[in-house]
């Protein structure tokens, strides 16, 4: 930049976090500032001398500030190339003062549309026009100008300027970050606008014709599912508070790729129960789950469901962990990788982090429980060359739709266990078979190619405890053999969706064995 021009920065930000320290540091380096609207007022309140943009352009802000930076003297000062004769001539003729820095972040569009009941007009007003134009102009002209789009960059930029102008390499890095920001912003606007279009008769407005995801890298992980795979954890721009993305780690080693998967599965299951509940997760499937009148009792029942598999597991709770529960967790010969719960009583936290051998290593995660959603959120699954998108299977079933199809009605105790087993079953990988009794998971057959194989595994896990138990199946029984196996195990009631061409054969098998059967009318495959 020519020495005939002062060092000048254009400042126009919505998020003013740490801006005062940054700008005051720049002022000490001889920068003067041009600014607009609320940013100009903020800087003046901080005691910073600011040139009003209208004073610089000779044109007032109009339309309540909607039009203020869209002016040739602004974009000429950003896009100008002082060492190019034609640009230098325009700079002189129109008295343009080139900017050395543009400091700009955008209107909070995503935060606005995340608010409940936001109106279309409110959302529209938070679509930034001048900001992205300035950012893109500065990013394009990074050979001459530095574009600063995040407060996380302030310290590095200030530190670099204290030793001289920004290097070409640093300006290129800032440019790439700026284009990434505007791309994410534009995609968020496009996704929202597609979502508010009137739906065609047979289409869901949430499934736009084009889709991209705006994610921010939170962690570079040690490795992925296996040590030879590199991995990272990306989160949404505005993730829900009740999510693994925002869960607070209070103790323990760094979380692994597999820990995140298991913690998410654990959180979802625990939040589905109203009574105190404990869940034991292994490879995203529950190997133990129970509800009870107290959290300590729920834990004992859940852990006893499959104590061999519970070693090295992930655990979740839907109540703050109290001292009684912590004492049970800390009993000898128990090893737990991670625990996720809404909170930890001080005495419980002290026990978990000091008493057992794994005290320094156990990962204690604090996370509120997800609220029951009014409508299902979207779920994304990667496949080669594409992305499958669907509603999450997270809405509660309407038990009034359930139908007893056998001669024998289930007892009150069986109905209670059927409801418990059905909740657990929807979280087990297909083909899923769950045996339960007294609000306790006794055995689960998960992810088998045959439903009959899942039945064998669930019965094997349950052992003699299966006498008087119930069975929950995530999809219909295609043949009566599954019922016959359940009867051998001592099962007295079954819950399943129904819908097989052999339903009558399956119902007749239940009648022969005096087993009560309930059809829910809804399946819960989980691949």
Coordinates of C-alpha atoms in Angstrom, one line a residue:
X1 CA 0.0 0.0 0.0
X2 CA 1.2 3.5 -0.8
X3 CA 2.7 5.4 2.1
X4 CA 0.6 8.4 1.1
X5 CA -2.5 6.8 2.6
X6 CA -3.2 6.4 6.3
X7 CA -3.6 2.9 7.7
X8 CA -7.3 2.5 7.6
X9 CA -9.7 -0.3 8.7
X10 CA -13.4 -0.7 7.9
X11 CA -15.3 -2.0 10.9
X12 CA -18.8 -3.4 10.7
X13 CA -19.8 -6.2 13.0
X14 CA -22.9 -7.7 14.6
X15 CA -21.0 -9.7 17.2
X16 CA -18.9 -7.2 19.2
X17 CA -17.2 -9.7 21.5
X18 CA -13.6 -8.6 22.2
X19 CA -13.8 -5.8 19.6
X20 CA -12.8 -3.0 21.9
X21 CA -9.5 -4.6 22.8
X22 CA -8.7 -5.4 19.2
X23 CA -9.5 -2.0 17.8
X24 CA -7.7 -0.2 20.6
X25 CA -4.6 -2.3 19.8
X26 CA -4.9 -1.4 16.1
X27 CA -5.2 2.3 17.1
X28 CA -1.9 2.0 18.9
X29 CA -0.4 0.9 15.6
X30 CA -1.7 4.0 13.8
X31 CA -4.9 2.7 12.3
X32 CA -7.9 4.9 11.9
X33 CA -11.4 3.5 11.5
X34 CA -14.4 3.9 9.3
X35 CA -17.6 2.4 10.6
X36 CA -21.4 2.2 10.4
X37 CA -24.5 2.3 12.6
X38 CA -24.3 0.3 15.8
X39 CA -20.7 -0.5 15.4
X40 CA -19.7 3.2 15.1
X41 CA -21.8 4.0 18.2
X42 CA -20.2 1.1 20.2
X43 CA -16.6 2.2 19.3
X44 CA -17.3 5.8 20.2
X45 CA -18.6 4.6 23.6
X46 CA -15.3 2.8 24.0
X47 CA -13.4 6.0 23.4
X48 CA -12.3 5.2 19.9
X49 CA -12.2 7.9 17.2
X50 CA -14.3 6.8 14.3
X51 CA -15.0 8.2 10.8
X52 CA -18.7 7.8 10.0
X53 CA -19.1 6.0 6.7
X54 CA -21.5 8.7 5.5
X55 CA -18.8 11.3 6.1
X56 CA -16.4 9.2 4.0
X57 CA -18.7 8.5 1.1
X58 CA -20.6 11.8 1.2
X59 CA -23.8 9.8 1.0
X60 CA -26.1 9.2 4.0
X61 CA -27.3 5.9 5.4
X62 CA -30.8 5.4 4.0
X63 CA -33.8 3.1 4.6
X64 CA -33.2 2.8 8.3
X65 CA -29.6 1.6 7.7
X66 CA -30.5 -1.0 5.0
X67 CA -28.3 0.9 2.6
X68 CA -25.0 2.2 4.0
X69 CA -21.9 0.2 2.7
X70 CA -23.1 -0.4 -0.8
X71 CA -21.1 2.5 -2.3
X72 CA -18.3 2.7 -4.9
X73 CA -16.0 4.6 -2.4
X74 CA -16.4 1.7 0.1
X75 CA -16.0 -1.2 -2.4
X76 CA -13.3 0.8 -4.3
X77 CA -11.4 1.1 -1.1
X78 CA -11.7 -2.7 -0.6
X79 CA -11.2 -3.9 -4.2
X80 CA -8.7 -1.4 -5.3
X81 CA -5.2 -2.5 -6.4
X82 CA -3.0 0.6 -5.8
X83 CA -0.1 -0.7 -7.8
X84 CA -2.2 -1.1 -10.9
X85 CA -2.3 2.1 -13.0
X86 CA -6.0 2.1 -13.8
X87 CA -7.0 1.4 -10.2
X88 CA -4.5 4.0 -8.8
X89 CA -6.0 6.6 -11.2
X90 CA -9.5 5.8 -9.9
X91 CA -8.3 6.0 -6.3
X92 CA -6.9 9.5 -6.9
X93 CA -9.9 10.8 -9.0
X94 CA -12.6 9.7 -6.5
X95 CA -10.5 10.4 -3.4
X96 CA -10.7 6.8 -2.3
X97 CA -8.6 5.8 0.8
X98 CA -7.8 2.0 0.5
X99 CA -8.5 -0.2 3.5
X100 CA -5.7 -2.3 4.9
X101 CA -8.2 -4.3 7.0
X102 CA -11.9 -5.1 6.8
X103 CA -13.3 -6.3 10.1
X104 CA -16.8 -7.8 9.6
X105 CA -19.1 -10.4 10.8
X106 CA -22.7 -10.9 9.8
X107 CA -26.2 -10.5 11.2
X108 CA -27.2 -13.4 13.5
X109 CA -29.5 -15.1 11.0
X110 CA -29.1 -18.7 12.3
X111 CA -29.6 -17.6 15.9
X112 CA -32.8 -15.8 14.8
X113 CA -34.4 -18.7 13.0
X114 CA -33.5 -21.0 15.9
X115 CA -35.9 -19.0 18.1
X116 CA -39.4 -20.6 18.5
X117 CA -42.2 -19.0 16.6
X118 CA -39.9 -16.6 14.6
X119 CA -41.8 -15.0 11.8
X120 CA -40.8 -14.9 8.2
X121 CA -40.4 -11.1 8.3
X122 CA -38.2 -11.3 11.4
X123 CA -36.0 -13.8 9.6
X124 CA -35.8 -11.8 6.4
X125 CA -34.6 -8.7 8.3
X126 CA -31.6 -10.8 9.6
X127 CA -30.4 -11.6 6.1
X128 CA -27.2 -9.5 5.7
X129 CA -26.5 -7.9 2.3
X130 CA -23.8 -5.4 2.8
X131 CA -21.7 -7.6 5.2
X132 CA -21.3 -10.5 2.8
X133 CA -20.5 -8.1 -0.1
X134 CA -17.7 -6.5 1.9
X135 CA -16.4 -9.8 3.1
X136 CA -16.3 -11.4 -0.3
X137 CA -14.7 -8.3 -1.8
X138 CA -12.0 -8.2 0.8
X139 CA -11.4 -12.0 0.5
X140 CA -11.1 -11.7 -3.3
X141 CA -8.6 -8.9 -2.9
X142 CA -6.6 -10.6 -0.2
X143 CA -3.4 -9.8 -2.1
X144 CA -3.8 -6.2 -0.8
X145 CA -6.2 -6.4 2.2
X146 CA -6.7 -8.5 5.3
X147 CA -10.3 -9.7 6.0
X148 CA -11.1 -10.5 9.7
X149 CA -14.4 -12.3 10.2
X150 CA -14.1 -13.8 13.7
X151 CA -13.0 -12.6 17.2
X152 CA -11.0 -15.8 17.3
X153 CA -8.7 -14.2 14.8
X154 CA -8.2 -10.9 16.6
X155 CA -5.2 -11.8 18.7
X156 CA -3.2 -13.4 15.8
X157 CA -3.9 -10.5 13.5
X158 CA -2.9 -7.9 16.1
X159 CA 0.2 -9.9 17.0
X160 CA 1.2 -10.2 13.3
X161 CA 0.7 -6.4 12.6
X162 CA 3.0 -5.5 15.5
X163 CA 5.9 -6.8 13.4
X164 CA 4.8 -5.3 10.1
X165 CA 2.1 -5.8 7.4
X166 CA 0.2 -9.1 7.2
X167 CA 2.1 -11.6 5.1
X168 CA 0.6 -12.9 1.9
X169 CA 0.2 -16.3 3.4
X170 CA -1.7 -15.0 6.4
X171 CA -4.0 -12.9 4.2
X172 CA -4.7 -16.0 2.1
X173 CA -5.6 -17.9 5.2
X174 CA -8.0 -15.2 6.3
X175 CA -9.5 -15.1 2.9
X176 CA -10.3 -18.8 2.9
X177 CA -11.9 -18.5 6.3
X178 CA -14.0 -15.6 5.0
X179 CA -15.3 -17.5 2.0
X180 CA -16.1 -20.4 4.3
X181 CA -18.1 -18.1 6.5
X182 CA -20.2 -16.6 3.7
X183 CA -20.8 -20.0 2.1
X184 CA -22.2 -21.3 5.4
X185 CA -24.3 -18.2 5.8
X186 CA -25.7 -18.3 2.3
X187 CA -26.5 -22.0 2.8
X188 CA -28.3 -21.4 6.0
X189 CA -30.4 -18.7 4.3
X190 CA -31.1 -21.0 1.3
X191 CA -32.1 -23.9 3.6
X192 CA -34.5 -21.6 5.6
X193 CA -36.1 -20.1 2.5
X194 CA -36.7 -23.5 1.0
X195 CA -38.3 -24.6 4.3
X196 CA -40.8 -21.8 4.3
X197 CA -42.0 -22.4 0.8
X198 CA -45.5 -23.8 0.6
X199 CA -45.2 -27.6 0.4
X200 CA -46.3 -29.5 -2.6
X201 CA -49.1 -31.9 -1.8
X202 CA -46.9 -34.9 -1.4
X203 CA -43.6 -33.3 -0.3
X204 CA -42.1 -32.3 3.1
X205 CA -40.8 -28.8 2.9
X206 CA -37.8 -29.8 5.1
X207 CA -36.3 -31.8 2.2
X208 CA -35.1 -29.0 -0.1
X209 CA -34.0 -29.7 -3.7
X210 CA -30.4 -29.0 -2.6
X211 CA -28.9 -29.3 0.9
X212 CA -25.6 -28.6 2.6
X213 CA -24.7 -28.8 6.3
X214 CA -23.0 -26.0 8.2
X215 CA -20.7 -27.7 10.7
X216 CA -17.8 -26.4 12.8
X217 CA -14.9 -28.6 13.9
X218 CA -14.9 -28.9 17.6
X219 CA -12.2 -31.6 18.2
X220 CA -9.5 -33.3 16.3
X221 CA -9.8 -36.9 17.7
X222 CA -6.9 -39.2 18.5
X223 CA -8.3 -41.6 15.9
X224 CA -11.5 -43.0 14.5
X225 CA -13.2 -46.4 15.1
X226 CA -9.8 -47.9 14.8
X227 CA -6.2 -46.6 15.5
X228 CA -5.3 -46.5 11.8
X229 CA -8.3 -44.1 11.0
X230 CA -7.9 -40.3 11.5
X231 CA -11.1 -38.5 12.8
X232 CA -12.6 -35.3 13.9
X233 CA -15.8 -34.2 15.7
X234 CA -17.9 -31.5 13.9
X235 CA -20.9 -29.8 15.6
X236 CA -23.8 -27.8 14.3
X237 CA -23.6 -24.0 14.5
X238 CA -26.4 -23.9 17.1
X239 CA -26.7 -27.4 18.5
X240 CA -29.4 -28.1 21.1
X241 CA -28.3 -27.7 24.7
X242 CA -29.4 -31.3 25.4
X243 CA -26.9 -32.9 23.1
X244 CA -23.5 -34.7 23.2
X245 CA -22.2 -31.7 21.2
X246 CA -22.6 -29.4 24.2
X247 CA -22.2 -31.9 27.0
X248 CA -19.7 -30.7 29.6
X249 CA -16.9 -33.0 30.4
X250 CA -16.2 -32.8 34.1
X251 CA -13.5 -35.5 34.5
X252 CA -11.5 -38.1 32.7
X253 CA -9.5 -38.8 29.5
X254 CA -10.1 -37.3 26.1
X255 CA -13.3 -38.7 24.5
X256 CA -12.8 -41.1 21.6
X257 CA -14.8 -41.4 18.3
X258 CA -16.5 -44.5 19.7
X259 CA -17.2 -42.7 23.1
X260 CA -19.2 -40.0 21.2
X261 CA -21.3 -42.6 19.4
X262 CA -22.0 -44.6 22.6
X263 CA -22.7 -41.5 24.7
X264 CA -25.2 -40.3 22.2
X265 CA -27.0 -43.6 22.1
X266 CA -27.0 -43.7 25.9
X267 CA -28.4 -40.2 26.2
X268 CA -31.3 -40.9 23.8
X269 CA -32.4 -44.1 25.7
X270 CA -32.3 -42.6 29.2
X271 CA -34.3 -39.6 28.1
X272 CA -37.2 -41.8 26.9
X273 CA -38.1 -42.9 30.5
X274 CA -40.1 -40.9 33.0
X275 CA -39.2 -42.9 36.1
X276 CA -35.5 -43.0 37.4
X277 CA -33.6 -44.9 34.7
X278 CA -30.1 -46.4 34.2
X279 CA -28.8 -47.6 30.8
X280 CA -25.7 -49.6 30.1
X281 CA -24.4 -49.2 26.5
X282 CA -22.0 -51.4 24.6
X283 CA -21.3 -50.7 20.9
X284 CA -24.4 -48.3 20.7
X285 CA -26.8 -51.1 21.9
X286 CA -28.2 -51.4 25.4
X287 CA -26.9 -54.5 27.2
X288 CA -28.5 -53.3 30.4
X289 CA -31.5 -51.0 31.1
X290 CA -33.9 -50.6 34.0
X291 CA -36.3 -48.2 35.7
X292 CA -37.1 -48.1 39.4
X293 CA -38.3 -45.9 42.2
X294 CA -34.7 -44.8 43.0
X295 CA -31.7 -44.2 40.7
X296 CA -29.6 -46.6 42.8
X297 CA -32.0 -49.4 42.4
X298 CA -32.3 -48.7 38.6
X299 CA -28.6 -48.9 38.3
X300 CA -28.4 -52.3 40.2
X301 CA -31.0 -53.8 38.0
X302 CA -29.5 -52.4 34.8
X303 CA -26.0 -53.6 35.6
X304 CA -27.3 -57.0 36.6
X305 CA -28.9 -57.4 33.2
X306 CA -25.6 -58.4 31.6
X307 CA -22.7 -57.8 34.1
X308 CA -20.2 -59.4 31.7
X309 CA -20.9 -57.1 28.9
X310 CA -21.2 -54.1 31.3
X311 CA -17.4 -54.2 31.9
X312 CA -15.9 -51.2 30.0
X313 CA -19.4 -49.8 29.1
X314 CA -20.9 -46.4 28.7
X315 CA -23.7 -45.5 31.2
X316 CA -26.4 -43.0 31.2
X317 CA -28.9 -41.8 33.8
X318 CA -32.0 -39.6 33.6
X319 CA -31.5 -38.1 37.1
X320 CA -28.6 -36.4 38.8
X321 CA -26.3 -39.1 40.3
X322 CA -26.6 -39.2 44.1
X323 CA -24.3 -40.6 46.7
X324 CA -26.1 -44.0 46.9
X325 CA -25.8 -44.5 43.1
X326 CA -22.2 -43.5 43.1
X327 CA -21.3 -45.9 45.9
X328 CA -22.9 -48.8 43.8
X329 CA -21.0 -47.6 40.7
X330 CA -17.7 -47.7 42.7
X331 CA -18.0 -51.3 43.9
X332 CA -15.0 -53.5 43.2
X333 CA -14.4 -55.1 39.8
X334 CA -16.6 -52.6 37.9
X335 CA -15.0 -50.6 35.1
X336 CA -16.9 -47.9 33.3
X337 CA -15.5 -45.9 30.4
X338 CA -17.9 -42.9 30.6
X339 CA -21.0 -41.7 32.4
X340 CA -23.5 -39.2 31.1
X341 CA -26.1 -37.7 33.5
X342 CA -28.0 -34.4 34.0
X343 CA -25.7 -33.6 37.0
X344 CA -23.7 -35.1 39.9
X345 CA -24.3 -34.4 43.6
X346 CA -21.0 -33.2 45.2
X347 CA -20.6 -36.3 47.3
X348 CA -21.2 -38.5 44.3
X349 CA -18.7 -36.6 42.2
X350 CA -16.1 -36.9 44.9
X351 CA -16.6 -40.7 45.1
X352 CA -16.5 -41.2 41.3
X353 CA -13.3 -39.2 40.9
X354 CA -11.4 -40.6 44.0
X355 CA -12.5 -44.0 45.1
X356 CA -12.3 -46.6 42.2
X357 CA -9.1 -47.6 40.3
X358 CA -10.5 -45.8 37.2
X359 CA -11.0 -42.5 39.0
X360 CA -8.6 -40.5 36.8
X361 CA -9.8 -42.0 33.6
X362 CA -13.6 -42.2 33.8
X363 CA -15.2 -39.6 31.6
X364 CA -18.0 -37.8 33.5
X365 CA -20.3 -35.9 31.2
X366 CA -23.0 -33.5 32.3
X367 CA -25.9 -33.0 29.9
X368 CA -29.5 -32.0 30.3
X369 CA -32.1 -34.4 29.0
X370 CA -33.6 -33.8 25.6
X371 CA -37.2 -32.6 25.8
X372 CA -39.8 -34.7 24.1
X373 CA -39.9 -33.1 20.6
X374 CA -43.1 -31.7 19.1
X375 CA -41.9 -32.9 15.7
X376 CA -39.1 -35.2 14.7
X377 CA -35.7 -33.6 13.8
X378 CA -33.7 -34.8 10.8
X379 CA -31.2 -37.6 10.8
X380 CA -28.3 -37.8 8.3
X381 CA -26.5 -41.0 7.2
X382 CA -23.6 -41.0 4.9
X383 CA -23.5 -43.5 2.0
X384 CA -21.0 -43.7 -0.9
X385 CA -21.5 -40.6 -3.0
X386 CA -24.4 -39.3 -1.1
X387 CA -26.4 -38.6 2.0
X388 CA -29.6 -40.2 3.3
X389 CA -31.9 -37.8 5.2
X390 CA -34.9 -38.8 7.2
X391 CA -37.0 -37.8 10.2
X392 CA -35.5 -39.2 13.4
X393 CA -37.5 -42.0 15.1
X394 CA -37.9 -40.0 18.3
X395 CA -41.6 -39.3 18.6
X396 CA -43.4 -41.2 21.3
X397 CA -45.8 -43.9 20.3
X398 CA -49.5 -43.4 21.0
X399 CA -50.4 -46.4 23.2
X400 CA -54.1 -45.8 22.4
X401 CA -53.4 -47.3 19.0
X402 CA -52.1 -50.6 20.5
X403 CA -54.4 -53.6 20.0
X404 CA -54.6 -56.9 21.8
X405 CA -54.9 -59.6 19.1
X406 CA -54.9 -62.7 21.3
X407 CA -57.6 -64.4 23.3
X408 CA -55.7 -63.7 26.5
X409 CA -55.4 -60.0 27.6
X410 CA -52.1 -59.1 29.2
X411 CA -52.1 -58.5 32.9
X412 CA -51.4 -55.1 34.4
X413 CA -47.8 -56.1 35.2
X414 CA -47.3 -57.4 31.7
X415 CA -48.7 -54.2 30.2
X416 CA -46.1 -52.3 32.3
X417 CA -43.3 -54.5 31.1
X418 CA -44.5 -54.4 27.5
X419 CA -44.3 -50.6 27.6
X420 CA -40.8 -50.7 29.1
X421 CA -39.6 -53.3 26.6
X422 CA -41.1 -51.4 23.6
X423 CA -39.1 -48.3 24.6
X424 CA -35.9 -50.3 24.9
X425 CA -36.5 -52.2 21.6
X426 CA -36.7 -49.0 19.5
X427 CA -33.0 -48.3 20.5
X428 CA -31.7 -51.8 19.6
X429 CA -30.2 -52.5 16.2
X430 CA -32.3 -54.5 13.9
X431 CA -33.2 -57.3 13.9
X432 CA -34.1 -56.4 17.5
X433 CA -35.5 -58.8 20.1
X434 CA -35.8 -57.7 23.8
X435 CA -36.7 -59.8 26.8
X436 CA -37.7 -57.8 29.9
X437 CA -39.4 -58.3 33.2
X438 CA -40.1 -56.0 36.2
X439 CA -38.9 -53.0 34.2
X440 CA -35.5 -54.6 33.6
X441 CA -33.8 -55.7 30.4
X442 CA -32.9 -59.4 30.7
X443 CA -31.5 -60.0 27.2
X444 CA -31.3 -58.4 23.8
X445 CA -30.6 -59.9 20.4
X446 CA -29.3 -57.1 18.2
X447 CA -28.3 -56.7 14.6
X448 CA -28.7 -60.3 13.5
X449 CA -29.6 -61.3 10.0
X450 CA -32.5 -63.5 11.2
X451 CA -35.1 -62.5 13.8
X452 CA -35.0 -66.1 15.0
X453 CA -31.2 -65.7 15.7
X454 CA -31.9 -62.5 17.7
X455 CA -34.5 -64.5 19.7
X456 CA -32.0 -67.2 20.5
X457 CA -29.4 -64.6 21.7
X458 CA -31.9 -62.7 23.8
X459 CA -33.1 -65.9 25.5
X460 CA -29.5 -67.1 26.1
X461 CA -28.7 -63.8 27.7
X462 CA -31.8 -63.9 29.9
X463 CA -31.3 -67.6 31.0
X464 CA -33.7 -68.8 33.6
X465 CA -34.8 -65.3 34.4
X466 CA -36.9 -65.4 31.2
X467 CA -39.7 -67.2 33.0
X468 CA -42.7 -64.8 33.1
X469 CA -40.9 -62.2 30.9
X470 CA -42.2 -60.3 27.9
X471 CA -40.7 -60.1 24.4
X472 CA -40.6 -56.9 22.3
X473 CA -39.8 -57.1 18.6
X474 CA -39.0 -54.1 16.5
X475 CA -40.8 -55.6 13.4
X476 CA -43.3 -58.3 12.8
X477 CA -42.6 -62.0 13.3
X478 CA -42.5 -63.4 9.8
X479 CA -43.1 -67.0 11.0
X480 CA -44.5 -68.6 14.2
X481 CA -41.0 -70.1 15.0
X482 CA -40.2 -66.9 17.0
X483 CA -43.2 -67.3 19.1
X484 CA -42.5 -71.0 19.7
X485 CA -39.0 -70.1 20.9
X486 CA -40.4 -67.4 23.2
X487 CA -42.7 -70.0 24.7
X488 CA -39.8 -72.4 25.4
X489 CA -38.1 -69.6 27.3
X490 CA -41.2 -69.0 29.5
X491 CA -42.4 -65.8 27.9
X492 CA -46.0 -64.8 28.7
X493 CA -46.5 -61.7 26.6
X494 CA -45.3 -60.3 23.3
X495 CA -45.4 -56.8 21.7
X496 CA -44.7 -56.3 18.0
X497 CA -45.9 -54.1 15.1
X498 CA -47.9 -56.7 13.3
X499 CA -48.4 -56.5 9.5
X500 CA -47.1 -59.9 8.3
X501 CA -49.0 -62.0 5.8
X502 CA -48.7 -64.7 8.5
X503 CA -50.1 -62.7 11.4
X504 CA -53.0 -65.1 11.9
X505 CA -50.5 -68.0 12.1
X506 CA -48.4 -66.1 14.7
X507 CA -51.5 -65.1 16.7
X508 CA -52.7 -68.7 16.7
X509 CA -49.3 -69.8 18.0
X510 CA -49.7 -67.3 20.9
X511 CA -53.1 -68.7 21.6
X512 CA -51.8 -72.2 21.8
X513 CA -49.1 -71.1 24.3
X514 CA -51.4 -68.9 26.3
X515 CA -49.3 -65.9 25.4
X516 CA -50.8 -62.4 25.2
X517 CA -49.9 -60.4 22.2
X518 CA -50.1 -56.7 21.4
X519 CA -49.8 -55.1 18.0
X520 CA -48.6 -51.5 18.0
X521 CA -49.1 -50.8 14.3
X522 CA -45.7 -49.2 14.1
X523 CA -42.3 -50.7 13.5
X524 CA -38.9 -49.4 14.8
X525 CA -36.1 -50.6 12.5
X526 CA -32.7 -49.2 13.5
X527 CA -30.1 -50.1 10.9

